[in-house]
Every structure is written in C-alpha cells, then in structure tokens.
Short mmCIF file of C-alpha atoms in Angstrom, two decimals:
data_model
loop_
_atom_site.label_atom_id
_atom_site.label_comp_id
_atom_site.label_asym_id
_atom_site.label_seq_id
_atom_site.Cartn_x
_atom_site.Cartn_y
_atom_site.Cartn_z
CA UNK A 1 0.00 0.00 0.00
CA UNK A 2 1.49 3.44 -1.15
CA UNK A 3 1.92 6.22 1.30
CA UNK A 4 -0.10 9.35 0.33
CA UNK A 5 2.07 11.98 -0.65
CA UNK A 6 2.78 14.45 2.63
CA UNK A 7 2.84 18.22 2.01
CA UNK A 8 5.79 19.97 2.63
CA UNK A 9 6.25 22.94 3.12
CA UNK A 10 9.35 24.89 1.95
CA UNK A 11 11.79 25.93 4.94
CA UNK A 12 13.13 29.28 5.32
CA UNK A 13 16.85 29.59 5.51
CA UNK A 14 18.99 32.15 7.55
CA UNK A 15 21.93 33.48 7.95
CA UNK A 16 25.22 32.43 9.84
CA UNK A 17 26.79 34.17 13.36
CA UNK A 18 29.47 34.69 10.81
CA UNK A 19 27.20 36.70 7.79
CA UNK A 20 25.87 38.38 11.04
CA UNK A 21 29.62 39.43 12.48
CA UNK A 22 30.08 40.74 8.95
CA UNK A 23 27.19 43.31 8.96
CA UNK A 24 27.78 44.58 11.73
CA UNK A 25 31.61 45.17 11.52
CA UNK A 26 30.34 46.93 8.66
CA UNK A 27 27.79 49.61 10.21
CA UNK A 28 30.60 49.86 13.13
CA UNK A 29 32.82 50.76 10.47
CA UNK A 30 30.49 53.75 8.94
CA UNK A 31 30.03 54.88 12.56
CA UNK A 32 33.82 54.84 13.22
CA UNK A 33 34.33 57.21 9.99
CA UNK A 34 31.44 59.32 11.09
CA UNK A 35 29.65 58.11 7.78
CA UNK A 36 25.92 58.11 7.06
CA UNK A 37 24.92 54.21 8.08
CA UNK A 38 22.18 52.37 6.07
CA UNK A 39 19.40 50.46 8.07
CA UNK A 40 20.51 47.53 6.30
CA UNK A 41 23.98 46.52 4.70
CA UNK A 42 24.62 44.18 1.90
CA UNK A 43 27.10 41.23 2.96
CA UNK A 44 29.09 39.36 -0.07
CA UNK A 45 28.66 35.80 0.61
CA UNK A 46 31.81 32.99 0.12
CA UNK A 47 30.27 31.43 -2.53
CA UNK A 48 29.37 34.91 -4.64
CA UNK A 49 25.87 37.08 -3.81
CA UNK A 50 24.85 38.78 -1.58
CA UNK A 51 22.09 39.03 1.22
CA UNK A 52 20.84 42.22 2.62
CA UNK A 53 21.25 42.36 6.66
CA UNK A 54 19.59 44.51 8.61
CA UNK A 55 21.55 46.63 11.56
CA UNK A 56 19.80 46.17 14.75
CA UNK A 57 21.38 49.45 16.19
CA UNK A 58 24.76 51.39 15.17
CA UNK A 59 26.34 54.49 16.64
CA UNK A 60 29.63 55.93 17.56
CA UNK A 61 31.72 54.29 20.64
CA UNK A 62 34.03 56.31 22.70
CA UNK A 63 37.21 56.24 19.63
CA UNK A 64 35.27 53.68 17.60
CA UNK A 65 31.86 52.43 16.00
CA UNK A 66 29.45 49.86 17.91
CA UNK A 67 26.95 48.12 15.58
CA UNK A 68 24.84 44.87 15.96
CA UNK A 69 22.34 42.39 13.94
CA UNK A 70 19.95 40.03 15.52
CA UNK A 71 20.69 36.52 13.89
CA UNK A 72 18.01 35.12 11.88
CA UNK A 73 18.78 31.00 11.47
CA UNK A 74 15.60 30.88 8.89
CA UNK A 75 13.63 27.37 10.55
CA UNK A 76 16.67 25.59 11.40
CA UNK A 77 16.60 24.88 15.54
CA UNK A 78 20.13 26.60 15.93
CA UNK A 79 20.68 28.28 19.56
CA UNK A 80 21.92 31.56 18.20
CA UNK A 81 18.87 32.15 16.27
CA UNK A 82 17.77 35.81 17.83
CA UNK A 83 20.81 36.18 19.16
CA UNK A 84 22.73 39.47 18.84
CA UNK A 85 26.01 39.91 17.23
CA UNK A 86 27.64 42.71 17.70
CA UNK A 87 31.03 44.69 16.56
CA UNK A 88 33.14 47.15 17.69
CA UNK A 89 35.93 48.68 15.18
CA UNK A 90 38.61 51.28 16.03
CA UNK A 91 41.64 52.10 14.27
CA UNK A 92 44.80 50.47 15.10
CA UNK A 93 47.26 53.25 16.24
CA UNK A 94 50.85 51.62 16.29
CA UNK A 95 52.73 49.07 14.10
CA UNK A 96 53.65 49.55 10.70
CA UNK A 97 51.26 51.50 8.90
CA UNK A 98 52.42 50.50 5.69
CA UNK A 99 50.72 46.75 6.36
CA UNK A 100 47.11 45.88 6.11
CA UNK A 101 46.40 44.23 9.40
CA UNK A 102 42.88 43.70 10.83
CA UNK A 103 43.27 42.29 14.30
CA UNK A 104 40.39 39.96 15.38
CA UNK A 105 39.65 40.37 19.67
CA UNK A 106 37.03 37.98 21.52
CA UNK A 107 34.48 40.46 23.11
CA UNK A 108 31.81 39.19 25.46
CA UNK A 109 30.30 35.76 24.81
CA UNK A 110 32.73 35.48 21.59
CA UNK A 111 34.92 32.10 22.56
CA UNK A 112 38.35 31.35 22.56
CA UNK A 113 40.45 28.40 21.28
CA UNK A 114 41.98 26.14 24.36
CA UNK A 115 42.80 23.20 22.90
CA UNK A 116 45.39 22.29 19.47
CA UNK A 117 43.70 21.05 16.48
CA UNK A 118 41.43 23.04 15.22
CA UNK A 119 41.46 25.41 12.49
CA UNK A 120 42.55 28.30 14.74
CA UNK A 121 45.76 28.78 16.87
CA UNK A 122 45.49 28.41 20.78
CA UNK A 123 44.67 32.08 22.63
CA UNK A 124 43.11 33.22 19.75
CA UNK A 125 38.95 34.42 19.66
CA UNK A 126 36.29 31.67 18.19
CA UNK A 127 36.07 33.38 14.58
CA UNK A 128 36.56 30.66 11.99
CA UNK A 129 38.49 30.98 8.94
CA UNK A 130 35.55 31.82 6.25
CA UNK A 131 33.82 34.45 8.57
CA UNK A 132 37.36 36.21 9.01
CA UNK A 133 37.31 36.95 5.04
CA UNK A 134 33.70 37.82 5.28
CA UNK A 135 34.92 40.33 7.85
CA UNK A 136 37.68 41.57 6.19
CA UNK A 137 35.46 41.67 2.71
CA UNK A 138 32.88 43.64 4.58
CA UNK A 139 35.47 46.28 5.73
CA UNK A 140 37.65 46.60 3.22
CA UNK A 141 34.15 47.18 0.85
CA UNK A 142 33.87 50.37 2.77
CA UNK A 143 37.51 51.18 3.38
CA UNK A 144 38.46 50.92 0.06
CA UNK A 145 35.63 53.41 -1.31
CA UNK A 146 36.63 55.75 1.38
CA UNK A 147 40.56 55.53 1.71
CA UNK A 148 42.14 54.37 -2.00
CA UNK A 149 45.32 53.28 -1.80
CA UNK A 150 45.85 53.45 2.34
CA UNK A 151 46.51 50.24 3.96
CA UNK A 152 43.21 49.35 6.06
CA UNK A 153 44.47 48.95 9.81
CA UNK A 154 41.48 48.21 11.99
CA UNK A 155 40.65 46.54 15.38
CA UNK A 156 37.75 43.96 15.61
CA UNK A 157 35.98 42.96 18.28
CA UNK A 158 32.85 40.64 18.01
CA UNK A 159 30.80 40.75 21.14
CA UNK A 160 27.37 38.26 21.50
CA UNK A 161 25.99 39.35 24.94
CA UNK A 162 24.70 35.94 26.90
CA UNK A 163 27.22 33.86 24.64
CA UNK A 164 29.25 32.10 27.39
CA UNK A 165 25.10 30.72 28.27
CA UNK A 166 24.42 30.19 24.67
CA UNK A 167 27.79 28.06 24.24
CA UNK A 168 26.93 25.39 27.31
CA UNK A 169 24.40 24.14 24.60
CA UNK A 170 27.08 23.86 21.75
CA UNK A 171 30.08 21.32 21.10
CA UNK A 172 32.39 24.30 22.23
CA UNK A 173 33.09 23.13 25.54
CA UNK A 174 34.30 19.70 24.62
CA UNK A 175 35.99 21.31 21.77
CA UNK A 176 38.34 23.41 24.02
CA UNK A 177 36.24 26.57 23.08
CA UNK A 178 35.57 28.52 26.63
CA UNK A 179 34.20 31.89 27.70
CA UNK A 180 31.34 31.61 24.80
CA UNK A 181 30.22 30.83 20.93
CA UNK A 182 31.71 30.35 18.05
CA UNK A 183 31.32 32.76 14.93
CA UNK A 184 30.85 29.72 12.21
CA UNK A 185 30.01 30.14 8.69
CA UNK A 186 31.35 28.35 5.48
CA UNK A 187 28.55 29.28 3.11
CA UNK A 188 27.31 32.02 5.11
CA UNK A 189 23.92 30.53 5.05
CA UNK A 190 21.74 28.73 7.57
CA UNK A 191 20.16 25.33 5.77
CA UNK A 192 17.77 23.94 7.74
#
C-alpha cells in the first residue's frame, strides 16, 4: 500500500553568526568614519551574492563604531537564532602602517580556542576561517571606497551578549572553546 504523498512545506533559511559578524563590523565601520549608516547593509557571501542584513542598532563608541544584527537562522533549531552579534571597530594606532592588518579580539560571549587542532591557533577568539574573510570583505568594501590606496588597519571585536550561556548548549566546551560561541560560517547561510 502506497503512502499518500505528505505536504511539505518549503523551509526558510537564515543566515550564519558569521554573515551576522560581517554586517555589523560593517555599520561599526560607517560609525567609526562618522559616515551616514544604512538600516541595512549588503554582505558578499563565500560562494558569490549577496544578502541584505539589517543593523539592529549602530552608533559611535568612545574612539570607535558599535553596531549589531539580531541573527536570523531561517527554521533551522540553531541556539543563536535571535541572538545578537555585535562589533566594535577602532583604528589600530601603532605598528607599521604600511601593512594591512585587521586584528580579530574575543568580546563578550565570543569564545576562545583552548585546545590544538582546530582550524585556529590556541589564545586566539572563536572566529573561523571563512567568517574572518567575510569580515575583512565587509570592511575593506567600505575602506576601500573611502581611503584608495591606504593600507586598512582596523581593530575587531565581536561581542554576542549571553554567549558564554548560549555556548553550554554547543560542542564548544568539549571542543576546548571557553568563555562563549563560536562565529561559524562556510557558506554564510543557515540550511535547515
């Protein structure tokens, strides 16, 4: 006897802690420059395209810009979905200023690596590989337009408030990832 067909209905897909780190950096950027900042910023995605982000608040910071995006993970049961993910950007002051160098810094909730063997060194903050160029793709966009030619030398700090909580429910712990999430991302997509 043939099962009758079930209906399905089509899931909605989201967006990864990572996409959401890289809107963000970018409306802490415009804030940072004094710059007029969108409602929502366009974020190039790893695999080419874009999705449109919208900032959940952005405004200046002491010497930098603060921005953040609530994380939308479509239908899939992921605990970040709602989250915030926020960024704070200032310039880096010392060094050679001849380099490009954007230094990544674990703010509140944002994990670090304890443990060898994963894709990131020991002591350094939870923000994997492919959301690092998303980052640096998402500031150097504005950069670029704003400063041809001059080396982009910016401090980035991702900050998740409630994080270290969110991460007891994640693989992070056993991982050797402590003090909060991840920032993941390969496609930056959410598939449920």
């Amino acid at each position: 006897m043939a099962k009758p067909p079930r209906s399905r209905k089509e899931l909605r897909q989201g967006f990864s802690t990572g996409t959401a780190a890289a809107a963000a950096v970018q409306g802490a950027l415009l804030e940072l420059l004094e710059l007029p900042c969108p409602e929502t910023v366009e974020v190039d995605l790893p695999g080419g395209g874009s999705l449109s982000i919208p900032l959940h608040y952005h405004r200046r910071n002491g010497n930098g810009g603060l921005a953040a995006v609530i994380k939308d993970a479509g239908d899939d049961p992921d605990v970040t979905n709602g989250a915030e993910i926020g960024a704070r950007v200032w310039l880096i002051e010392v060094g050679n200023r001849a380099k490009e160098e954007v230094q990544f810094q674990a703010g509140e909730g944002v994990g670090r690596v304890t443990k060898p063997g994963l894709a990131l060194a020991v002591g350094e903050p939870a923000i994997n590989p492919v959301p690092r160029q998303m980052i640096r793709r998402s500031l150097g966009k504005v950069w670029k337009e704003i400063f041809p030619g001059k080396p982009m030398r910016l401090n980035v700090e991702i900050i998740v408030p409630r994080g270290e909580e969110m991460a007891r429910h994640t693989l992070n712990p056993r991982l050797g990832i402590l003090g909060g999430i991840s920032i993941l991302g390969t496609t930056g997509l959410v598939k449920p």
